[in-house]
Short mmCIF file of C-alpha atoms in Angstrom, two decimals:
data_model
loop_
_atom_site.label_atom_id
_atom_site.label_comp_id
_atom_site.label_asym_id
_atom_site.label_seq_id
_atom_site.Cartn_x
_atom_site.Cartn_y
_atom_site.Cartn_z
CA MET T 247 0.54 0.24 -0.09
CA ALA T 248 2.83 2.36 1.00
CA ALA T 249 4.44 1.79 -2.38
CA LYS T 250 1.53 2.36 -4.17
CA THR T 251 1.04 5.61 -2.15
CA ARG T 252 4.57 7.12 -3.28
CA ALA T 253 3.93 6.09 -6.88
CA LYS T 254 0.66 8.36 -7.09
CA SER T 255 2.57 11.43 -4.82
CA GLU T 256 4.93 10.94 -8.15
CA GLY T 257 2.29 11.32 -11.07
CA PRO T 258 1.32 8.85 -13.36
CA ASP T 259 4.49 8.96 -15.44
CA VAL T 260 6.09 7.20 -13.04
CA SER T 261 7.45 4.31 -15.44
CA ASP T 262 8.32 6.93 -18.42
CA ARG T 263 10.16 9.05 -15.72
CA VAL T 264 12.07 6.29 -14.80
CA SER T 265 13.31 4.83 -18.02
CA ARG T 266 13.98 8.23 -18.68
CA ILE T 267 17.02 8.13 -15.72
CA ARG T 268 17.73 4.09 -16.78
CA GLU T 269 18.06 4.87 -20.56
CA GLY T 270 20.30 8.02 -19.89
CA VAL T 271 22.88 6.24 -17.52
CA THR T 272 23.17 3.17 -20.36
CA ALA T 273 24.21 5.47 -22.50
CA ALA T 274 26.78 7.46 -20.97
CA ILE T 275 28.10 3.66 -20.14
CA LEU T 276 27.38 2.78 -23.63
CA GLU T 277 29.47 6.04 -25.01
CA HIS T 278 32.22 5.38 -22.36
CA ARG T 279 31.11 8.49 -20.62
CA LEU T 280 30.52 6.66 -16.85
CA LEU T 281 33.64 4.70 -16.33
CA PRO T 282 33.83 1.35 -14.52
CA GLY T 283 33.60 2.21 -10.65
CA THR T 284 32.07 5.75 -10.96
CA LYS T 285 29.42 6.34 -8.00
CA LEU T 286 26.14 7.63 -8.78
CA GLY T 287 25.04 8.94 -6.17
CA GLU T 288 20.83 9.35 -5.91
CA ASP T 289 20.78 12.76 -5.04
CA GLU T 290 22.99 14.26 -7.87
CA ILE T 291 21.07 12.03 -10.17
CA GLY T 292 17.61 13.22 -9.15
CA GLU T 293 18.91 16.98 -9.07
CA ILE T 294 19.91 16.25 -13.23
CA TYR T 295 16.10 14.44 -13.81
CA GLY T 296 13.80 16.23 -11.72
CA ALA T 297 13.56 12.61 -9.73
CA SER T 298 12.66 11.66 -6.34
CA ARG T 299 15.06 9.70 -4.86
CA THR T 300 12.40 6.63 -4.63
CA LEU T 301 12.31 7.05 -8.66
CA VAL T 302 16.39 7.15 -8.99
CA ARG T 303 16.75 4.26 -6.81
CA THR T 304 14.24 2.61 -8.73
CA ALA T 305 16.06 2.98 -11.68
CA LEU T 306 19.08 2.02 -9.95
CA GLN T 307 18.09 -0.90 -8.55
CA GLN T 308 16.41 -1.61 -12.28
CA LEU T 309 20.07 -1.52 -13.91
CA ALA T 310 21.51 -3.66 -10.90
CA HIS T 311 19.17 -6.42 -11.55
CA GLU T 312 20.51 -6.10 -15.07
CA GLY T 313 24.34 -6.85 -13.67
CA ILE T 314 25.00 -3.18 -15.25
CA VAL T 315 25.50 -1.23 -11.68
CA ASN T 316 26.41 -2.65 -7.95
CA ILE T 317 25.08 -1.71 -4.87
CA GLU T 318 26.84 -1.81 -2.07
CA LYS T 319 25.05 -1.72 1.53
CA ASN T 320 25.77 1.53 3.09
CA ARG T 321 27.79 2.54 0.12
CA GLY T 322 25.62 3.33 -2.45
CA ALA T 323 25.41 2.89 -6.21
CA PHE T 324 28.46 2.33 -8.71
CA VAL T 325 28.57 1.38 -12.73
CA ALA T 326 29.62 -2.05 -12.63
CA ARG T 327 33.52 -3.35 -12.75
CA PRO T 328 32.52 -6.67 -14.67
CA THR T 329 35.73 -9.27 -13.71
CA PRO T 330 37.75 -11.24 -16.53
CA ALA T 331 35.02 -14.38 -15.47
CA ASP T 332 32.20 -12.36 -16.23
CA ALA T 333 33.27 -10.90 -19.71
CA ARG T 334 34.14 -14.79 -20.68
CA GLU T 335 30.24 -15.25 -19.65
CA VAL T 336 29.29 -12.32 -21.50
CA PHE T 337 30.69 -13.22 -25.02
CA GLU T 338 29.42 -16.64 -24.28
CA ALA T 339 26.12 -15.61 -23.99
CA ARG T 340 25.64 -12.77 -27.46
CA ARG T 341 27.74 -16.08 -28.86
CA LEU T 342 24.79 -18.35 -28.01
CA ILE T 343 21.77 -16.03 -28.93
CA GLU T 344 23.05 -13.41 -31.62
CA PRO T 345 23.39 -15.89 -34.52
CA SER T 346 19.77 -17.30 -33.53
CA ILE T 347 18.93 -13.18 -33.80
CA VAL T 348 20.58 -13.11 -37.51
CA ASP T 349 18.55 -15.94 -38.47
CA HIS T 350 14.97 -14.66 -38.03
CA ALA T 351 16.63 -11.00 -39.07
CA CYS T 352 16.85 -12.94 -42.35
CA GLU T 353 13.50 -14.56 -42.22
CA ALA T 354 12.32 -10.53 -41.59
CA VAL T 355 14.28 -8.64 -43.99
CA SER T 356 12.51 -6.13 -46.32
CA PRO T 357 13.19 -2.93 -47.88
CA ALA T 358 12.43 -1.03 -45.17
CA TRP T 359 15.02 -2.51 -42.77
CA LEU T 360 17.41 -2.46 -45.45
CA ASP T 361 17.35 1.14 -45.76
CA ARG T 362 17.72 1.40 -42.32
CA LEU T 363 20.94 -0.69 -41.67
CA GLN T 364 22.23 0.89 -44.59
CA GLN T 365 21.40 4.44 -43.04
CA HIS T 366 23.48 3.22 -39.74
CA LEU T 367 26.37 1.84 -41.31
CA ALA T 368 26.59 5.53 -43.05
CA GLU T 369 26.16 6.43 -39.45
CA GLU T 370 28.95 4.37 -38.52
CA ARG T 371 31.31 4.97 -41.40
CA GLU T 372 30.90 9.04 -41.00
CA ALA T 373 31.64 8.57 -37.01
CA GLU T 374 35.00 6.21 -37.91
CA LEU T 375 36.33 9.24 -40.08
CA ARG T 376 36.10 12.22 -38.14
CA GLY T 377 37.74 10.03 -35.16
CA ASP T 378 34.47 10.30 -32.87
CA ALA T 379 35.46 7.07 -30.54
CA ARG T 380 32.58 8.07 -28.33
CA ALA T 381 29.63 7.68 -31.23
CA SER T 382 31.14 4.93 -32.71
CA VAL T 383 31.11 2.86 -29.48
CA ARG T 384 27.82 3.97 -29.04
CA LEU T 385 26.74 3.16 -33.21
CA SER T 386 28.20 -0.25 -32.46
CA GLY T 387 26.54 -1.14 -29.80
CA GLU T 388 23.15 -0.16 -31.44
CA PHE T 389 23.97 -1.98 -34.77
CA HIS T 390 23.26 -5.39 -32.80
CA ARG T 391 20.24 -4.21 -30.91
CA LEU T 392 18.74 -3.24 -34.78
CA ILE T 393 19.53 -6.02 -35.83
CA ALA T 394 18.04 -7.73 -32.89
CA GLU T 395 14.70 -5.67 -33.78
CA MET T 396 14.34 -6.22 -37.40
CA SER T 397 14.55 -10.41 -35.76
CA GLY T 398 11.20 -9.41 -33.92
CA HIS T 399 12.24 -11.28 -30.79
CA SER T 400 11.26 -9.99 -28.40
CA ILE T 401 12.82 -11.96 -25.31
CA TYR T 402 16.48 -11.72 -27.30
CA LEU T 403 16.01 -8.43 -27.74
CA GLY T 404 15.76 -7.85 -24.02
CA PHE T 405 18.48 -9.99 -23.35
CA LEU T 406 20.70 -8.53 -26.28
CA LYS T 407 19.93 -4.67 -24.68
CA GLU T 408 21.67 -5.94 -21.62
CA LEU T 409 24.43 -7.95 -23.02
CA ILE T 410 25.52 -5.07 -24.72
CA ALA T 411 25.71 -2.59 -22.00
CA ARG T 412 27.63 -5.04 -20.51
CA SER T 413 30.09 -5.60 -23.38
CA SER T 414 30.12 -1.68 -23.30
CA LEU T 415 31.36 -1.78 -19.42
CA ILE T 416 34.58 -4.80 -20.94
CA ILE T 417 35.60 -3.42 -23.51
CA LEU T 418 35.80 -0.13 -21.86
CA LEU T 419 38.24 -1.98 -18.82
CA TYR T 420 40.39 -4.60 -21.44
CA ARG T 421 40.00 -3.86 -24.71
CA ARG T 422 44.07 -4.40 -25.64
CA HIS T 423 44.39 -1.05 -28.77
CA ASP T 424 42.57 2.05 -29.65
CA THR T 425 41.72 0.26 -32.74
CA PRO T 426 37.80 0.23 -33.43
CA ALA T 427 35.99 -3.08 -31.29
CA CYS T 428 33.11 -3.22 -33.42
CA GLY T 429 34.53 -2.53 -36.79
CA THR T 430 32.20 -1.49 -39.87
CA ASP T 431 33.65 -4.15 -42.62
CA HIS T 432 31.88 -6.54 -40.29
CA HIS T 433 28.73 -4.82 -40.09
CA ALA T 434 28.26 -4.67 -43.62
CA GLY T 435 29.30 -8.32 -43.87
CA ILE T 436 26.55 -9.21 -41.53
CA VAL T 437 24.38 -6.68 -44.02
CA THR T 438 25.03 -8.49 -46.61
CA ALA T 439 24.78 -11.58 -45.47
CA ILE T 440 21.09 -10.72 -44.34
CA ARG T 441 20.20 -9.25 -47.51
CA LYS T 442 20.75 -12.74 -49.29
CA ARG T 443 18.49 -14.35 -46.81
CA ASP T 444 21.63 -16.26 -46.28
CA LYS T 445 21.41 -17.75 -42.14
CA GLN T 446 24.79 -19.54 -42.94
CA ALA T 447 26.77 -16.60 -43.80
CA ALA T 448 24.85 -14.60 -41.81
CA ARG T 449 25.48 -16.75 -39.02
CA ALA T 450 29.04 -17.12 -39.27
CA GLN T 451 29.78 -13.50 -39.94
CA MET T 452 28.13 -12.77 -36.54
CA LEU T 453 30.45 -15.52 -34.44
CA SER T 454 33.28 -14.51 -36.09
CA HIS T 455 32.44 -10.77 -35.63
CA LEU T 456 31.97 -11.43 -31.89
CA ASP T 457 35.26 -13.42 -31.49
CA GLU T 458 36.77 -10.96 -33.20
CA ILE T 459 35.58 -8.43 -30.61
CA GLU T 460 37.00 -10.76 -27.81
CA ALA T 461 40.39 -11.60 -28.58
CA GLU T 462 41.01 -7.68 -28.56
CA LEU T 463 40.64 -7.91 -24.90
CA PHE T 464 43.23 -8.60 -22.53
CA LEU T 465 41.28 -11.07 -20.30
CA LYS T 466 43.80 -11.23 -17.17
CA ASP T 467 42.86 -13.47 -14.25
CA PRO T 468 43.57 -11.71 -11.32
CA ALA T 469 45.28 -15.08 -9.40
CA ALA T 470 47.85 -14.36 -12.42
CA ASP T 471 48.92 -11.42 -10.32
CA GLU T 472 49.97 -13.71 -7.16
CA LEU T 473 53.04 -14.39 -8.83
CA ARG T 474 56.38 -14.68 -6.56
CA LEU T 475 59.28 -12.46 -6.40
CA ALA T 476 61.35 -15.44 -6.71
CA ASP T 477 59.35 -16.27 -9.82
CA VAL T 478 59.81 -12.99 -11.22
CA LEU T 479 63.32 -11.08 -10.11
CA GLY T 480 65.04 -14.60 -9.65
CA VAL T 481 68.53 -16.02 -11.56
#
């Protein structure tokens, strides 16, 4: 009853306002404007979005449920810091669902969808040419989301949105080089296979693409740091 009373006091657009906070935080993570470990103060976020602490807390709890935010007792909320093991699990999950997503996309392909994908590829190339790293990261994630939307599979889409946000944090923490983590050439190959309705090629392109992204990550286990000085400095 108390929760319902609070919800009413926030107004009829509670869900929309919570979604706006969630989407704002997620977008900042996708563009690498919010770094892993960043403190997410409820009061500060509330001022930014003109929202009560109740709404902010609800949004942060939803993000925590998705693994994008960590909430620590008596300390508050922080942008998650995925471990190398987390990274491997995320890419394993993506390799399981994204080939099925492109299968469905091949069945759902239409001139309208191809136009959207080609426009998106053009935006990715433009961001790459002007050296806009933040836009490139955001657009790369949006490409995979667009394919999932095209597939028409709402469950896969929900899963993938979460995995894309987690992947962005992982790439930020563990990428080896400053080269794009999700190249436009790879994306163009996926679109070509979808246009031809070639499921086998689309699946192969997607799996190869995800493998290359993960290969660019330096996923060093914490245990690897536990070296004895004698092993390192010994003659």
